[in-house]
mmCIF file of C-alpha atoms in Angstrom:
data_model
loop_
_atom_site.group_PDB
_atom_site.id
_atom_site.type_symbol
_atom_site.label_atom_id
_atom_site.label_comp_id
_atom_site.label_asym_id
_atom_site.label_seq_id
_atom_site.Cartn_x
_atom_site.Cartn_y
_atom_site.Cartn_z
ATOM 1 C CA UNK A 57 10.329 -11.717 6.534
ATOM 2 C CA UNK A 58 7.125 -10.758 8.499
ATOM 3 C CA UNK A 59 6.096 -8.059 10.520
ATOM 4 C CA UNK A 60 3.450 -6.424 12.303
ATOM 5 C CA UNK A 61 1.875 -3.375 11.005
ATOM 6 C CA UNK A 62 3.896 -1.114 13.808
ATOM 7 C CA UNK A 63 6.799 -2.578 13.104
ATOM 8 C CA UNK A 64 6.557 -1.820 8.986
ATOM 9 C CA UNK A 65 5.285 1.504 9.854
ATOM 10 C CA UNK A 66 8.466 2.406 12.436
ATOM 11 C CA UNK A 67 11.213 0.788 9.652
ATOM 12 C CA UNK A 68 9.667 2.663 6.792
ATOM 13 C CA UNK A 69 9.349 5.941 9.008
ATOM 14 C CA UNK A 70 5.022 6.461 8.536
ATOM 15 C CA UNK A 71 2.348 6.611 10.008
ATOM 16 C CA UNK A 72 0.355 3.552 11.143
ATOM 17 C CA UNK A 73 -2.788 5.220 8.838
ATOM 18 C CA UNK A 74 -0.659 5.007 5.979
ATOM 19 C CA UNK A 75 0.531 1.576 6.092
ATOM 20 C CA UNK A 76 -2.663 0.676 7.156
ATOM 21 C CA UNK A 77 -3.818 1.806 4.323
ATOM 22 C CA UNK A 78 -1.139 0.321 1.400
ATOM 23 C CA UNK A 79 -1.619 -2.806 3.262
ATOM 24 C CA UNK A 80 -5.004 -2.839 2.792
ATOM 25 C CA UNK A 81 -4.750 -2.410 -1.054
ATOM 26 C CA UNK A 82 -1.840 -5.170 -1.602
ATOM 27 C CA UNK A 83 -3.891 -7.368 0.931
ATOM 28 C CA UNK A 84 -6.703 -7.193 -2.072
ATOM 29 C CA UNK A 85 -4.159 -7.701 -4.824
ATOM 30 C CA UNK A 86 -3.128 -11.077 -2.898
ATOM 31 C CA UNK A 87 0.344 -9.695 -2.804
ATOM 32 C CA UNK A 88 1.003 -9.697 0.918
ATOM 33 C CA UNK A 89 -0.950 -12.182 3.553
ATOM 34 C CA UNK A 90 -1.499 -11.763 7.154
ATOM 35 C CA UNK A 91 -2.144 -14.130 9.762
ATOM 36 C CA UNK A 92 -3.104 -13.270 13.712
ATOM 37 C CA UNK A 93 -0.571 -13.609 16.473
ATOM 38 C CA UNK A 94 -2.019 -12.779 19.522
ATOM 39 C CA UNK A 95 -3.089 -9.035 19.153
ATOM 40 C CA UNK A 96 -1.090 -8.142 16.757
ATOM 41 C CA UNK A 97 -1.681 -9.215 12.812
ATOM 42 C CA UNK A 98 1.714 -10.179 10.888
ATOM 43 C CA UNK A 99 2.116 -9.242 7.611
ATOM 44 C CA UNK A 100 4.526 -10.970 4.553
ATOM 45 C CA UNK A 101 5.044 -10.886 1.071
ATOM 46 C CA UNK A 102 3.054 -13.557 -0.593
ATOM 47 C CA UNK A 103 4.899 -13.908 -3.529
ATOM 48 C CA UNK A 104 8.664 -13.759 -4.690
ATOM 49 C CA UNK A 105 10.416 -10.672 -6.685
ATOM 50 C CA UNK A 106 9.458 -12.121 -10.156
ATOM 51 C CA UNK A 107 5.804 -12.163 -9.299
ATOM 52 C CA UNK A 108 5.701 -9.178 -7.437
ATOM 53 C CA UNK A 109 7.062 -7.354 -10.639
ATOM 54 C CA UNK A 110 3.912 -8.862 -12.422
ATOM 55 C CA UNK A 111 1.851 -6.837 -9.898
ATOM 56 C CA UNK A 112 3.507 -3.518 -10.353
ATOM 57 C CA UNK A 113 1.617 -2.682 -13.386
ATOM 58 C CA UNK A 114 -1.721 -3.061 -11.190
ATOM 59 C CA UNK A 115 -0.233 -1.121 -8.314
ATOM 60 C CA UNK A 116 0.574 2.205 -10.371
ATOM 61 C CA UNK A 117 -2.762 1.700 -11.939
ATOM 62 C CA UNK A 118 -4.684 1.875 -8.571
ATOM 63 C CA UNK A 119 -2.622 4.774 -7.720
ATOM 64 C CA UNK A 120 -2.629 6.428 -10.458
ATOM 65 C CA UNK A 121 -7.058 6.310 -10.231
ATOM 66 C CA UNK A 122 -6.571 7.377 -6.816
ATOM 67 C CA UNK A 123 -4.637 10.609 -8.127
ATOM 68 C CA UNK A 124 -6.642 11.428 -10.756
ATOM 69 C CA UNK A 125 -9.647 11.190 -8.369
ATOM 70 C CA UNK A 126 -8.003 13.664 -6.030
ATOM 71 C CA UNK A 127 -6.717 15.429 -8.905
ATOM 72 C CA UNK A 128 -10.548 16.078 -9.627
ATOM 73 C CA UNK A 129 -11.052 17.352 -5.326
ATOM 74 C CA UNK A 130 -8.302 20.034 -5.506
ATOM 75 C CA UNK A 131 -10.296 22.792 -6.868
ATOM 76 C CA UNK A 132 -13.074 21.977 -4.356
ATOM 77 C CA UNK A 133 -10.945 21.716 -1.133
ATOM 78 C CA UNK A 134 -8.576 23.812 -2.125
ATOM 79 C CA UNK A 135 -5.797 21.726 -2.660
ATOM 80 C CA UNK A 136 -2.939 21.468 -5.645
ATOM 81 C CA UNK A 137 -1.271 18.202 -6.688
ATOM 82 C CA UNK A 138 1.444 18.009 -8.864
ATOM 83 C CA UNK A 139 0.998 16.836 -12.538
ATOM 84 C CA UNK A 140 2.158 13.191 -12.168
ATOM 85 C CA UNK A 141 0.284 11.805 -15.227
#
């Protein structure tokens, strides 16, 4: 199935930023590809289920960095995250 980055963001109820933004890191982990149409850019899975289970492990991982980095901001900008990890 393919869609365009408004039409993810609408059917998963965010923001355009914030799928913007995931689809920039699977689009680096090769596990969604785009292609132009028109204006728009058209996103799909590039891989079935079974593989994209293989990429879970690297998903959480990137996530988790990104926490941990914020984790390290919250004292400085005032902010409090839960303990996740």
């Amino acid at each position: 199935m393919e869609k365009s980055q408004s039409e993810l963001a609408e059917s998963l109820d965010l923001t355009q930023a914030t799928v913007n933004h995931h689809i920039k890191e699977l689009l680096k982990l090769g596990v969604v590809k785009s292609r132009k149409e028109g204006r728009n850019v058209i996103y799909e899975l590039n891989c079935d289920v079974d593989t994209l289970q293989e990429y879970r492990p690297k998903i959480w991982e990137k996530w988790a960095e990104q926490l941990v980095e914020l984790k390290g901001l919250e004292s400085t900008a005032g902010i409090y995250i839960l303990d996740c990890i």
